[in-house]
mmCIF file of C-alpha atoms in Angstrom:
data_model
loop_
_atom_site.group_PDB
_atom_site.id
_atom_site.type_symbol
_atom_site.label_atom_id
_atom_site.label_comp_id
_atom_site.label_asym_id
_atom_site.label_seq_id
_atom_site.Cartn_x
_atom_site.Cartn_y
_atom_site.Cartn_z
ATOM 1 C CA ALA A 1 4.317 -3.213 13.985
ATOM 2 C CA THR A 2 6.535 -0.948 16.001
ATOM 3 C CA PRO A 3 6.276 2.693 17.116
ATOM 4 C CA ASP A 4 8.886 3.558 14.460
ATOM 5 C CA LEU A 5 6.670 2.046 11.791
ATOM 6 C CA ALA A 6 3.711 4.101 13.005
ATOM 7 C CA GLY A 7 5.866 7.217 12.779
ATOM 8 C CA ALA A 8 6.879 6.321 9.228
ATOM 9 C CA HIS A 9 3.195 6.221 8.291
ATOM 10 C CA LEU A 10 2.789 9.845 9.353
ATOM 11 C CA GLU A 11 5.924 11.012 7.562
ATOM 12 C CA LEU A 12 5.082 9.206 4.314
ATOM 13 C CA SER A 13 1.468 10.351 4.228
ATOM 14 C CA ASN A 14 2.646 13.980 4.363
ATOM 15 C CA ASP A 15 5.127 13.510 1.494
ATOM 16 C CA PRO A 16 3.372 13.814 -1.887
ATOM 17 C CA SER A 17 6.226 12.118 -3.772
ATOM 18 C CA SER A 18 6.375 9.041 -1.513
ATOM 19 C CA MET A 19 3.982 7.018 -3.714
ATOM 20 C CA ILE A 20 6.041 7.712 -6.841
ATOM 21 C CA ARG A 21 9.319 6.857 -5.099
ATOM 22 C CA PHE A 22 7.840 3.676 -3.647
ATOM 23 C CA ARG A 23 6.569 2.605 -7.095
ATOM 24 C CA LYS A 24 9.980 3.176 -8.710
ATOM 25 C CA ASN A 25 11.818 1.320 -5.943
ATOM 26 C CA LEU A 26 9.351 -1.574 -6.074
ATOM 27 C CA GLU A 27 9.729 -1.854 -9.860
ATOM 28 C CA ILE A 28 13.532 -1.919 -9.548
ATOM 29 C CA PHE A 29 13.340 -4.513 -6.761
ATOM 30 C CA CYS A 30 10.983 -6.745 -8.768
ATOM 31 C CA GLU A 31 13.098 -6.540 -11.930
ATOM 32 C CA THR A 32 16.332 -7.237 -10.043
ATOM 33 C CA ASN A 33 14.894 -10.239 -8.197
ATOM 34 C CA LYS A 34 12.741 -11.512 -11.085
ATOM 35 C CA ILE A 35 9.499 -11.160 -9.124
ATOM 36 C CA ASP A 36 6.314 -11.480 -11.188
ATOM 37 C CA PHE A 37 3.754 -10.271 -8.661
ATOM 38 C CA VAL A 38 3.506 -8.718 -5.201
ATOM 39 C CA ILE A 39 0.724 -9.222 -2.672
ATOM 40 C CA PHE A 40 -0.140 -6.281 -0.424
ATOM 41 C CA ASP A 41 -2.051 -7.376 2.658
ATOM 42 C CA THR A 42 -3.579 -4.301 4.276
ATOM 43 C CA PRO A 43 -6.024 -3.903 7.141
ATOM 44 C CA PRO A 44 -9.647 -3.223 6.184
ATOM 45 C CA SER A 45 -9.472 0.448 7.057
ATOM 46 C CA LEU A 46 -8.837 3.614 5.090
ATOM 47 C CA THR A 47 -5.143 4.030 5.830
ATOM 48 C CA TYR A 48 -2.211 5.356 3.860
ATOM 49 C CA GLU A 49 -1.034 1.777 3.353
ATOM 50 C CA LEU A 50 -4.316 0.900 1.644
ATOM 51 C CA PHE A 51 -4.125 3.944 -0.643
ATOM 52 C CA LEU A 52 -0.511 3.106 -1.478
ATOM 53 C CA ALA A 53 -1.384 -0.521 -2.281
ATOM 54 C CA LEU A 54 -4.291 0.545 -4.486
ATOM 55 C CA HIS A 55 -2.114 3.096 -6.283
ATOM 56 C CA LEU A 56 0.524 0.458 -7.038
ATOM 57 C CA SER A 57 -1.896 -2.289 -8.048
ATOM 58 C CA THR A 58 -2.899 -3.429 -11.488
ATOM 59 C CA SER A 59 -5.442 -5.894 -10.051
ATOM 60 C CA VAL A 60 -7.235 -6.034 -6.700
ATOM 61 C CA ILE A 61 -8.781 -8.986 -4.882
ATOM 62 C CA CYS A 62 -10.977 -7.980 -1.971
ATOM 63 C CA PRO A 63 -11.817 -10.891 0.341
ATOM 64 C CA ILE A 64 -14.425 -8.817 2.199
ATOM 65 C CA GLY A 65 -17.500 -7.027 0.971
ATOM 66 C CA PHE A 66 -17.393 -3.263 0.638
ATOM 67 C CA SER A 67 -19.829 -1.716 3.055
ATOM 68 C CA ARG A 68 -19.951 0.940 5.715
ATOM 69 C CA TRP A 69 -20.045 -1.706 8.448
ATOM 70 C CA THR A 70 -17.032 -3.590 7.111
ATOM 71 C CA LEU A 71 -14.794 -0.564 7.574
ATOM 72 C CA GLN A 72 -16.255 0.453 10.939
ATOM 73 C CA GLY A 73 -15.943 -2.975 12.553
#
């Protein structure tokens, strides 16, 4: 991760259409490159990246248990 990437997080989270644009671009990319599935690996915290991955997902595998302590460390 770079400082530019951290800045992108702030810009994207303030743009309500970013999830829709990302979904459309991902669909085009997957169709063009004949990709059947995509794996999003996000940190176990409530970040914009996690919300984006959940929004784009049709299935979710969670390798950790959901609990208050899991998210707080």
